[in-house]
GROMACS .gro file of C-alpha atoms in nm:
model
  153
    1UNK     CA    1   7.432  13.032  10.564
    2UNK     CA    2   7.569  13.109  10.220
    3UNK     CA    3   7.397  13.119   9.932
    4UNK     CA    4   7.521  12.786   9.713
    5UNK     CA    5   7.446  12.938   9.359
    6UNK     CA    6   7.648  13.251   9.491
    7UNK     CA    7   7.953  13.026   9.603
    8UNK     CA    8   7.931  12.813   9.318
    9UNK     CA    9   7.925  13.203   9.091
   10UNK     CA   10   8.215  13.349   9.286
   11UNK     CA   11   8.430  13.041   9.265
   12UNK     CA   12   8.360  13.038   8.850
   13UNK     CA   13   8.501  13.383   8.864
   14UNK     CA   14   8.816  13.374   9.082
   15UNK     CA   15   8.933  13.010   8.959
   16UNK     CA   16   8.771  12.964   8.661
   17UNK     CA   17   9.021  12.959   8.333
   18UNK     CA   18   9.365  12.849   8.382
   19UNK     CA   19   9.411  12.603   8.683
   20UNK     CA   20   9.749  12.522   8.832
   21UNK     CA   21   9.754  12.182   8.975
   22UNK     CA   22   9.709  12.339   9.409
   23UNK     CA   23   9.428  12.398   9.533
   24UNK     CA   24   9.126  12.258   9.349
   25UNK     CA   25   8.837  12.473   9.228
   26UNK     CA   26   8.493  12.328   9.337
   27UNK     CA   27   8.340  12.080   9.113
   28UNK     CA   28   8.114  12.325   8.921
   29UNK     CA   29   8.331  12.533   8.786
   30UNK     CA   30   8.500  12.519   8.446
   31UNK     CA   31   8.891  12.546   8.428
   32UNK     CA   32   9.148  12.472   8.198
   33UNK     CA   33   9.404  12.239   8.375
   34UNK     CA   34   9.781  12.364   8.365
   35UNK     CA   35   9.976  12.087   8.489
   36UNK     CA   36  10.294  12.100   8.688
   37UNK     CA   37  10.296  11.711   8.800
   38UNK     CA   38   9.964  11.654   9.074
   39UNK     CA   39   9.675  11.507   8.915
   40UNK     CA   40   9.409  11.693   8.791
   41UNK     CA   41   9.099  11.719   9.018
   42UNK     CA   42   8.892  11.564   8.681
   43UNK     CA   43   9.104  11.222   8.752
   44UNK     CA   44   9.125  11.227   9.142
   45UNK     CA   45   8.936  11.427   9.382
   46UNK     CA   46   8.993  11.405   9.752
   47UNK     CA   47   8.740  11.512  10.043
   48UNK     CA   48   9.056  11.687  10.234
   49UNK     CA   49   9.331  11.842  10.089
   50UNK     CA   50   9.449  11.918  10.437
   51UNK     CA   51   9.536  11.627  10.625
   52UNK     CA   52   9.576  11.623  10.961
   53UNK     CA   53   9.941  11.582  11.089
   54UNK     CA   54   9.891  11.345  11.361
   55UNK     CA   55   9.703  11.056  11.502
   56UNK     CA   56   9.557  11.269  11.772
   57UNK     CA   57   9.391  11.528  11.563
   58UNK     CA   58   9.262  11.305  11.284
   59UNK     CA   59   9.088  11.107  11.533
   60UNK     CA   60   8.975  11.449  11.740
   61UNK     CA   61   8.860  11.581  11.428
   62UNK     CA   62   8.704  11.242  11.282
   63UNK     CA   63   8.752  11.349  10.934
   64UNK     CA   64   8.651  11.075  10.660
   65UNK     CA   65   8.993  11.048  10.373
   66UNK     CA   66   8.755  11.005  10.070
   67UNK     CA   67   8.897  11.009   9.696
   68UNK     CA   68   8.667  11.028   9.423
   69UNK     CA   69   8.879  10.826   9.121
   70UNK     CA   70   8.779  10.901   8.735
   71UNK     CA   71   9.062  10.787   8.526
   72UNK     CA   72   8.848  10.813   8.240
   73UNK     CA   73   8.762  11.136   8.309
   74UNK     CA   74   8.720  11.415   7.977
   75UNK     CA   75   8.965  11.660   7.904
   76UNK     CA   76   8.835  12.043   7.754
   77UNK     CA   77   9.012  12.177   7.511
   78UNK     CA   78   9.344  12.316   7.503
   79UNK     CA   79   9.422  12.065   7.831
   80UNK     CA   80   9.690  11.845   7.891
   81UNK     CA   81   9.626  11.452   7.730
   82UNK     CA   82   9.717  11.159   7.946
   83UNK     CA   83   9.927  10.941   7.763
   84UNK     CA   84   9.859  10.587   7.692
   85UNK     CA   85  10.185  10.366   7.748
   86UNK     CA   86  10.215  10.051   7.530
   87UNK     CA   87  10.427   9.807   7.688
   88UNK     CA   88  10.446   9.527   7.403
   89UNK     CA   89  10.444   9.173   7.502
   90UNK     CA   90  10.642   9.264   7.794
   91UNK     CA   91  10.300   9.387   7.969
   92UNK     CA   92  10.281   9.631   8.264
   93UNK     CA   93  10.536   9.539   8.554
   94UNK     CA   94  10.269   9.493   8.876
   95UNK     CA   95  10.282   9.287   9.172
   96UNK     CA   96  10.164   8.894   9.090
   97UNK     CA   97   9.916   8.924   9.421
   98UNK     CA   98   9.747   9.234   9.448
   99UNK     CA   99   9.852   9.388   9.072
  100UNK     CA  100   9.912   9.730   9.261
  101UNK     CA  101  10.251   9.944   9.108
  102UNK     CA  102  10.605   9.810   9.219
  103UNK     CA  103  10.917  10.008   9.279
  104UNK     CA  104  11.293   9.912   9.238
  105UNK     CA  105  11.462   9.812   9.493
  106UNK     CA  106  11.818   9.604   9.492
  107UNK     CA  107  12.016   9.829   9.251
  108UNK     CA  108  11.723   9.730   9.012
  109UNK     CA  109  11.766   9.372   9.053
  110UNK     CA  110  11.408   9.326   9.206
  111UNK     CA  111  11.086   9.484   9.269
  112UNK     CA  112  10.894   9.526   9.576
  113UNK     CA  113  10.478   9.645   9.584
  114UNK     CA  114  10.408   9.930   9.718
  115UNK     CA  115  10.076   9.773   9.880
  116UNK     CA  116  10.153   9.423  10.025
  117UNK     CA  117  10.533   9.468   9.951
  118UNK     CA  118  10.585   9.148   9.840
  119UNK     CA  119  10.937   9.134   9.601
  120UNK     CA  120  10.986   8.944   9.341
  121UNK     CA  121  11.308   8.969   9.031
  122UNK     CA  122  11.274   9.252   8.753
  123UNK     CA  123  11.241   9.042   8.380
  124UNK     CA  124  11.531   9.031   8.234
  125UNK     CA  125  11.354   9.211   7.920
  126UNK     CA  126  11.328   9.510   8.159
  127UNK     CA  127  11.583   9.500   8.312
  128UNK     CA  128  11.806   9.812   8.334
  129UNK     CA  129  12.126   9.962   8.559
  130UNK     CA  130  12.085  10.228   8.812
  131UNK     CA  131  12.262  10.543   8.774
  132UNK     CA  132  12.435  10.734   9.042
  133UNK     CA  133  12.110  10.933   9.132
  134UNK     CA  134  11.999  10.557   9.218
  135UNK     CA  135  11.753  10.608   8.922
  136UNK     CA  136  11.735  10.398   8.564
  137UNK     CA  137  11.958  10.499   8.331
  138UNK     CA  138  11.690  10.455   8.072
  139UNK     CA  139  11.409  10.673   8.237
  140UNK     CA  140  11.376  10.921   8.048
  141UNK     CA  141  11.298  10.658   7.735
  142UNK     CA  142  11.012  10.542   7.922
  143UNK     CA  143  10.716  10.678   7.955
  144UNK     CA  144  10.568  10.471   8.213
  145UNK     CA  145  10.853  10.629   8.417
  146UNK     CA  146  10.810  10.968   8.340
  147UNK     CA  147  10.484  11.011   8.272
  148UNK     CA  148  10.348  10.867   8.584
  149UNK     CA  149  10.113  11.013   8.838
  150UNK     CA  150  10.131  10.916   9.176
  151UNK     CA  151   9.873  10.956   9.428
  152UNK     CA  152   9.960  10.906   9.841
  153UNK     CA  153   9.679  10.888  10.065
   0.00000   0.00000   0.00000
């Protein structure tokens, strides 16, 4: 059996400093997050970061999907800042029901939750046209569009 204060020493050395949003150093050590789009391991930390491909083996393998959640979680130095959208009166666009993210569906005309997918029409203050890419023409003008993070489980 391993020693844990040598483990927790040896991963300090070989992914300590600059950390490229892969494969997460352990939760001891001290890194510098360089991000390229995943969410940090500070925010969301997962108890697999290999999932199992099919039914059969994840229920051979009875593996518990945990994810550890800290949106409030402190930055060091140096490391990227989450931005903080204001959305005026307007408000966040969520689903009425279970207030879980929505995505466009209906050239844009509609919403539908990603959770209980429930649709219902986009505000007219939000409102925007679809370009051929079947994205908003306005995306990159909003942040909460571009400076999302998504997490699938």
């Amino acid at each position: 059996m391993p020693n844990p204060i040598s483990v927790i020493i040896e991963n300090q050395n070989s992914a300590g400093g600059a950390f490229i949003t892969n494969e997460p150093p352990l939760v001891t050590t001290k890194y510098v997050l360089e991000d390229q789009g995943n969410s940090s391991p500070r925010y969301v930390r997962s108890s697999l970061y290999c999932i199992p491909a099919t039914a059969d083996l994840l229920k051979t393998t009875a593996l518990s999907i945990i994810l550890t959640v800290s949106p409030m979680a402190r930055t060091v130095e140096g490391e990227y800042e989450p931005h903080i959208v204001n959305f005026d009166e307007l408000g966040a666009i969520r689903c009425n029901r279970c207030k879980a993210h929505m995505q466009l569906v209906d050239a844009g005309r509609r919403f539908q939750c990603l959770m209980c997918k429930v649709t219902r029409d986009v505000p007219t203050a939000y409102f925007q046209h679809l370009g051929h890419t079947g994205q908003r023409v306005d995306k990159y003008e909003r942040p909460e569009l571009v400076l999302c993070r998504r997490v699938f489980v």
